[in-house]
Coordinates of C-alpha atoms in Angstrom, one line a residue:
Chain A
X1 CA -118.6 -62.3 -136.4
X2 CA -115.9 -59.6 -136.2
X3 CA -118.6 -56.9 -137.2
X4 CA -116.7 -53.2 -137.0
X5 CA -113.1 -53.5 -136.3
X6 CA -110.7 -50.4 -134.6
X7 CA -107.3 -50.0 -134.1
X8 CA -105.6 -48.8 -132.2
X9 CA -107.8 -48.8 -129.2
X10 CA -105.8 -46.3 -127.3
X11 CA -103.2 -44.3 -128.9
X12 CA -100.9 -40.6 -127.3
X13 CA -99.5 -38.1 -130.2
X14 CA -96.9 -35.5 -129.7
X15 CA -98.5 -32.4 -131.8
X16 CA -97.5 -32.5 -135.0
X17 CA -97.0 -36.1 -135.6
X18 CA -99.2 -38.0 -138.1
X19 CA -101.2 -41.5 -137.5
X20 CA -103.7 -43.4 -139.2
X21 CA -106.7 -45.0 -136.9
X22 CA -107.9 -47.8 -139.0
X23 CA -111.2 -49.6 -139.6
X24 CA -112.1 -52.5 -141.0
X25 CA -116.1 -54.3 -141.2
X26 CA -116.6 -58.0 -142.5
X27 CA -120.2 -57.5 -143.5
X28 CA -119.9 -56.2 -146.9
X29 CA -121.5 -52.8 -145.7
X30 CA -121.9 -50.2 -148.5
X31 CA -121.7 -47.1 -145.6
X32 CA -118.9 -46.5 -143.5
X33 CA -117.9 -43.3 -141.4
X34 CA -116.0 -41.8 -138.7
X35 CA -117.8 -39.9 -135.8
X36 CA -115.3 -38.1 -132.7
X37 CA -117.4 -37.9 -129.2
X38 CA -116.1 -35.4 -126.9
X39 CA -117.7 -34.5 -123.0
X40 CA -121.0 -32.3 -123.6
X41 CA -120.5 -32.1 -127.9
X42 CA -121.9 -35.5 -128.9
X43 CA -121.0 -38.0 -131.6
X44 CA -119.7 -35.6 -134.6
X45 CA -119.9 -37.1 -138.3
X46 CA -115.7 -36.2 -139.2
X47 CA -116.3 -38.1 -143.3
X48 CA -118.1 -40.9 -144.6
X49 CA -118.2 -42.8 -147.5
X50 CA -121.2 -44.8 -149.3
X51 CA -119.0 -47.5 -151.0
X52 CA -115.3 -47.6 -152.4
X53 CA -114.2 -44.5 -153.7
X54 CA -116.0 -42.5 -152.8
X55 CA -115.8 -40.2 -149.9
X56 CA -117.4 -37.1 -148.7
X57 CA -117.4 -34.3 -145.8
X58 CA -119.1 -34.3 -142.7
X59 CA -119.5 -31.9 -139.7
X60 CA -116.2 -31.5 -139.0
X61 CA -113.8 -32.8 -141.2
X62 CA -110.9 -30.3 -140.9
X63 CA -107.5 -32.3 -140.3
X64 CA -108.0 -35.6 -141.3
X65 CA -108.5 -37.0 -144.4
X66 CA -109.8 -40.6 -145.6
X67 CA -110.0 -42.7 -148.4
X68 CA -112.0 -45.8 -149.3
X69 CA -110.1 -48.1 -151.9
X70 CA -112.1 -51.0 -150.7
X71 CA -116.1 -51.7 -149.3
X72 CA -113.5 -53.2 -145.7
X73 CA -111.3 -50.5 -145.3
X74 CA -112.1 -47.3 -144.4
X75 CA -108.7 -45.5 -142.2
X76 CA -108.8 -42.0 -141.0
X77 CA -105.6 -39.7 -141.7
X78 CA -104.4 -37.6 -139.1
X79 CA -102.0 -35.5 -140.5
X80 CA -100.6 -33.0 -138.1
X81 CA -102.4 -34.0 -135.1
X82 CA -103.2 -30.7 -132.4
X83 CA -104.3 -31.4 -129.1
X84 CA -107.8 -30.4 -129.9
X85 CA -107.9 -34.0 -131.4
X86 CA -107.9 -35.9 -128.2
X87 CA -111.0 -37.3 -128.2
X88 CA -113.0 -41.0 -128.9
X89 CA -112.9 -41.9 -132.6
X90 CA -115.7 -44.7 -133.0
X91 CA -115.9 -46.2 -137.2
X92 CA -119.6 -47.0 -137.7
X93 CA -121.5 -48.7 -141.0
X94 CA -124.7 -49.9 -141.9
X95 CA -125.4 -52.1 -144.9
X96 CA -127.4 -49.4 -147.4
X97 CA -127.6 -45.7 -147.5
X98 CA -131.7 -45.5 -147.6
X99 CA -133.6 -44.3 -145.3
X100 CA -134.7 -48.4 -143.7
X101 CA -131.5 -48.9 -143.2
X102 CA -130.5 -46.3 -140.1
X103 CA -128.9 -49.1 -138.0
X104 CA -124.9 -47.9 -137.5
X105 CA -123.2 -51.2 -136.5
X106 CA -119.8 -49.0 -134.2
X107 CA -116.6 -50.4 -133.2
X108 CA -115.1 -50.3 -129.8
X109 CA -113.6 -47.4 -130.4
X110 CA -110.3 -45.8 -130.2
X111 CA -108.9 -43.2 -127.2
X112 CA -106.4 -40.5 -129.2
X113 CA -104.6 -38.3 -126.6
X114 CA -102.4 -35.5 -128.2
X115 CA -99.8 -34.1 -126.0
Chain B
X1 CA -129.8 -23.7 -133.1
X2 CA -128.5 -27.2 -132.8
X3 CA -129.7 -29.5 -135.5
X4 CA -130.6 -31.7 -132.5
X5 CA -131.3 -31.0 -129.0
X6 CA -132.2 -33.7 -126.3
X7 CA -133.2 -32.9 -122.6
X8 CA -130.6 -32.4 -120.4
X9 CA -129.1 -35.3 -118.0
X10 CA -128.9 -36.9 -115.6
X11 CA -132.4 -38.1 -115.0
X12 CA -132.0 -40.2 -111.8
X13 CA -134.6 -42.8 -111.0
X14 CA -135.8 -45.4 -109.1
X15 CA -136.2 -48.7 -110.1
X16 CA -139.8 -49.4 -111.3
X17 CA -140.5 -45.7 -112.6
X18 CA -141.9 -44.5 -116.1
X19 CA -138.7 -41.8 -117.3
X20 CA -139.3 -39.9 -120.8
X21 CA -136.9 -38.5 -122.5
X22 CA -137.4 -35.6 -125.4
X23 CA -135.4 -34.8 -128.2
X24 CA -135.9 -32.0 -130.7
X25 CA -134.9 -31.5 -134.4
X26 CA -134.6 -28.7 -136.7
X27 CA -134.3 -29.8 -140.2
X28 CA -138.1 -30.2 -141.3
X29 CA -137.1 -32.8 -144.4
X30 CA -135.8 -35.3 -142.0
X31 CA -136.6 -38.7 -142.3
X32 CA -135.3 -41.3 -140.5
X33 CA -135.0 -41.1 -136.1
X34 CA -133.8 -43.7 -134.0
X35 CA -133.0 -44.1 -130.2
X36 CA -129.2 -45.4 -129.7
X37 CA -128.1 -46.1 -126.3
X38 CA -124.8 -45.8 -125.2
X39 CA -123.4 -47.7 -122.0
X40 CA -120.2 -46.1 -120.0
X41 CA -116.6 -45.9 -122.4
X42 CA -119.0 -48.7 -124.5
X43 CA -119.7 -48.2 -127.9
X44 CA -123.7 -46.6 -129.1
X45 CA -125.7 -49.7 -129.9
X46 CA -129.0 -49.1 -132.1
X47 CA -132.1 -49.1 -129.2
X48 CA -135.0 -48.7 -131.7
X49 CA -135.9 -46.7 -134.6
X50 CA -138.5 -44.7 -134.3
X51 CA -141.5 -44.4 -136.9
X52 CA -144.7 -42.0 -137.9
X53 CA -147.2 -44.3 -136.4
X54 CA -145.1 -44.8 -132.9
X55 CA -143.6 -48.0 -131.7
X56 CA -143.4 -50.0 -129.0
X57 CA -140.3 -52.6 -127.9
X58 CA -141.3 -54.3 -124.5
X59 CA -141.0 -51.3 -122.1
X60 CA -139.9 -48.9 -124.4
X61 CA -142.2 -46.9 -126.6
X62 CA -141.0 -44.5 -129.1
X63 CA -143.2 -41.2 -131.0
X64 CA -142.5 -39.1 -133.7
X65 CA -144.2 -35.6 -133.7
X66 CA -143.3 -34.2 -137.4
X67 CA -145.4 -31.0 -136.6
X68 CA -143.4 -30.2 -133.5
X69 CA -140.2 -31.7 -135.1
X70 CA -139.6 -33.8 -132.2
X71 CA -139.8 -37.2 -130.8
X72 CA -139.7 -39.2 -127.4
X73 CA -138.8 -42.4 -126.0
X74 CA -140.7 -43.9 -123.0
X75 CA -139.1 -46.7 -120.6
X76 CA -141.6 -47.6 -118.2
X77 CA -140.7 -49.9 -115.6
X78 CA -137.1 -48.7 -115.2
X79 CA -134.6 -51.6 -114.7
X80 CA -130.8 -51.0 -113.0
X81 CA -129.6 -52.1 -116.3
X82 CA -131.2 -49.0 -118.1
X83 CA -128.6 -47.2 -116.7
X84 CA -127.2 -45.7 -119.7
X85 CA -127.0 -42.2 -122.0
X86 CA -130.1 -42.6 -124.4
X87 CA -129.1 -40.5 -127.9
X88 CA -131.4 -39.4 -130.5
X89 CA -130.6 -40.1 -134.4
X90 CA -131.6 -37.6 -136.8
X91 CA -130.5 -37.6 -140.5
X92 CA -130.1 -34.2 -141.5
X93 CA -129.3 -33.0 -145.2
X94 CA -129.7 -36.5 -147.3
X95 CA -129.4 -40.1 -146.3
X96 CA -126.2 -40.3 -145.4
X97 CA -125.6 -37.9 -142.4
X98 CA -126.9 -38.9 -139.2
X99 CA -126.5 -36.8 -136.3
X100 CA -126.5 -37.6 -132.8
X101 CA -128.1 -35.3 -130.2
X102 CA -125.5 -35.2 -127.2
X103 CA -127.2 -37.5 -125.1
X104 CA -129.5 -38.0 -122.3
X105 CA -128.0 -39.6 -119.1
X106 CA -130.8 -42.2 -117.2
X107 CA -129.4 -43.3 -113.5
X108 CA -131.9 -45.9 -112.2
X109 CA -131.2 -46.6 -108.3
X110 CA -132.7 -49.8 -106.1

């Protein structure tokens, strides 16, 4: 099983440029999201999403954007990237959005380094 | 306040020792707590969830205080291969948002 699919797994921005990390799960997962993990901050919810279209904020959502046209896909945006986005995107979903069904399946993560 | 706070790291061990680790919550209407470990530049990986009544996974036992708005996880007999940061899982505000305490790092030595 593929599971939770990232890419790319490591990636370096100029500031300013744009780039789209994408994610992609084979299990037919309702709940998808993006958390960032930074030294001493922890995983951060950035958006998640409880099925196709429909999307919503999390902790710290300023600068990206995402969308969610199918129950797959689910890419984060980077529009304008600043260097206070280096950090470790991990994509994470779980198969309901009730409360027995906490387990978040992650990817391998991807290493964004903004110049 | 943090929503949630975890001891701080690193707890270093020898093999064969009992190591608990805390983690504290704020949002009183939370419902759902789990234990995630996370191995070095590795993805976090579901350890156990954690429910009212306690649980127990082998060596690792986990209890939820809802009074103190906290809960633990217990590793007794502590193995090399428990090194690893241990992160508590609170949802906070609804279903959907989990959020991850910033991590407890366990260093267990021969």
């Amino acid at each position: 099983n593929a599971g939770v699919t990232q890419t790319p797994k490591f990636q370096v921005l100029k500031t300013g440029q744009s780039m789209t990390l994408q994610c992609a799960q084979d299990m037919n997962h309702e709940y998808m999201s993006w958390y960032r993990q930074d030294p001493g901050m922890g995983l951060r919810l950035i958006h998640y999403s409880v099925g196709a279209g429909i999307t919503d904020q999390g902790e710290v959502p300023n600068g990206y954007n995402v969308s969610r046209s199918t129950t797959e896909d689910f890419p984060l945006r980077l529009l304008s990237a600043a260097p206070s986005q280096t950090s470790v995107y991990f994509c994470a979903s779980r198969p309901g959005t009730g409360t027995l069904t906490g387990e978040l399946f992650f990817g391998e993560g991807s290493r964004l380094t903004v110049l | 306040r943090k929503e949630v706070e975890q001891d701080p790291g690193p707890f270093n061990v020898p093999e064969g020792a009992t190591v608990a680790f805390n983690c504290t919550y704020s949002n009183s209407a939370s419902q759902s707590f789990f234990w995630y470990r996370q191995d070095c530049r590795k993805e976090p990986k579901l350890l156990m969830s954690v429910y009212s009544s306690g649980n127990e996974d082998g060596r690792f036992t986990a209890q939820l205080n809802r009074a103190s708005q906290y809960i633990s996880l217990l590793i007794r007999d502590s193995k090399l291969s428990d090194s690893a940061t241990y992160l508590c899982v609170v949802n906070v505000g609804g279903f959907q948002k989990l959020v991850f305490g910033t991590g407890t790092r366990l260093l267990v030595s021969p």
